[in-house]
Amino acid sequence: RGGPRVAGAVVSGAGMAAAAARGCPPAGSGDRALAELLLEFSRAQYRAKDGGGAAVERIERRCLELFGRDYRYSVIPNVHGEVCAHYPRHIVFLERDAGASRDSFESTVQVGKLQDLINRSKMARCRGRFVCPVILYKGKHICRSATLAGWGELYGRTGYNYIFSGGSDDAWADAEDISEEDSALRNADSQLFDKVRGHDIKLLRYLSVRYICDLMVENKKVKFGLNVTSSEKVDKAQRYADFTLLSIPYPGCEFFKDYKDRDYTAEGLIFNWKQDYVDAPLSIPVSLTQSLNIDWSEYQSWDLIQQTQNYLKLLISIINSDDDSGLLVHCISGWDRTPLFISLLRLSLWADGLIHTSLEPSEILYLTVAYDWFLFGHMLVDRLSKGEEIFFFCFNFLKHITSEEFSALKSQRRKSLPPGFTLEEICMLKQKDRGSTTSLSSDFSLGMESSPGATGSFTYEAVELMPAGAQAQAAWRKSCASSPQAVLWSRAQQSEDRLSSTGMVEVKSSSSSSSTHSDNFLRIGSSPLEVPRSRLVSASDRESRLEEVRSAFLASYSRTIGLKAVPPSPSGAIGGLLEQFVRGVGLRGSSTL
């Protein structure tokens, strides 16, 4: 069974599991536990040094118990916020699957050395929010952090955790009135950055992180005329040149007020990329985009749904690569955009049966809300007061990633396909000849079997395929060109990456408003509280699991926090949608805990 270790010392797994479970809601009370969590979350921001009382302690223990179901883990103590004020008091480091054999994926990191590197490197990043591993997938660490601290934070004040005021990513405190260009400080400045960022790089390398995905729309955050934060992509000394840097600009939490003001509708909501402070272009190595069939030059014309979908596809593709390298995702402070994508990654991989395999939908929902959002410092109270509802968007967005297009299993299967045919084409062959699992023509034979990679899910996987010549393949494709599926896939192929020969996709502007083909798959309803309807055909296991998570979230959210009313619109008032949902799941609008 899973069991924790504290600061490198082994502790009894059974004893700690029992201790973690004490005070946790009993089995079958998942709805009540989530409601309690949401109420606490909406009451105050979590701060490690504040403790938080009995309710917060129950949340912390519940997270440890849920991690322990599937993983052997260690705990890095942060009881008084001494490591980071806005990180959990018990930072979980996942080592391996609890029931895994010796041949399975296992982290090679020693928690004692990890803790030492964390203590040395924490000043390198904004608010002391260091690189922290939060998901273990195939032996790879998926990490989160804030962006690099800039000159203003390092020199502005001592006590780096308090240099910024609380609030949104834009709420930066004043720094000392010293110019970064002051020549007397240039040498000391360079030496300090060498030391601090050097420790950050050692931590990244120790965690085997190769890919760094930067969600900032700025190269550097500027406030009061000073660069108060920086980022790896603009490090003047090129200290991060050995890493694969991806600039994937994504709107900050302020943009989600527009989402709320549009009746919580993300369709057609496009960020204004022409604002003065937006200076970070999209930049992705070509090698990471070639298999995705996404025209990245169009990114400035994508609406919020398309942009989130395409970025998630990119992240899933990266972690499914053949190497053993980990991934870091960060924005500015690391508590809005970062938990959005960390949470979506965790839920997507869980829905595929690849991580947290023993957790039920209500349990994985609790874990990601509590750990990825609440305990890592998302300021829900502040965001709700400003209408910046990125937290609600995250879980309502699950309805847009139920397709196999977002499945990590599909990416794994695609690697084993023979050249000349895509997975979609093979599935079309299967669809045309449902009565046979053998030859569909005299040119090749095909076998299908269920994939053992996902718990309870059924997928097609090529087992035996003897490809025909290129002419026969072309003839078959031509014969299928009239089918809707073939037309759609044909369009996808036609939109193959039109990329530069420099090995990097770098896009600064776009004159086209067309969307990528991914939009054709997933536009299912626009109501934020639309109850998932019964389908005429059986939904995939992935789809049903994600829909169950979304439904559980909406039900609990409606009973605790609720959506803020907006002025009536042609699409109807949000209050009516809320009431419609509450009736649909058998609740009453006045329900209380």
Coordinates of N, CA and C in Angstrom, one line a residue, residues 54-64:
A54 N -9.5 23.2 12.3 CA -9.9 21.8 12.1 C -10.3 21.5 10.7
A55 N -11.0 22.4 10.0 CA -11.5 22.1 8.7 C -10.3 22.0 7.7
V56 N -9.3 22.8 7.8 CA -8.2 22.8 6.9 C -7.4 21.5 7.2
E57 N -7.2 21.2 8.5 CA -6.5 19.9 8.8 C -7.2 18.7 8.2
R58 N -8.5 18.7 8.2 CA -9.2 17.6 7.6 C -8.9 17.5 6.1
I59 N -8.9 18.6 5.5 CA -8.6 18.7 4.0 C -7.2 18.2 3.8
E60 N -6.2 18.6 4.6 CA -4.8 18.2 4.4 C -4.7 16.6 4.6
R61 N -5.4 16.1 5.7 CA -5.3 14.7 5.9 C -6.0 13.9 4.8
R62 N -7.1 14.4 4.3 CA -7.8 13.7 3.2 C -6.9 13.6 2.0
C63 N -6.2 14.7 1.7 CA -5.3 14.6 0.5 C -4.2 13.6 0.7
L64 N -3.6 13.5 1.9 CA -2.6 12.5 2.1 C -3.2 11.1 1.9

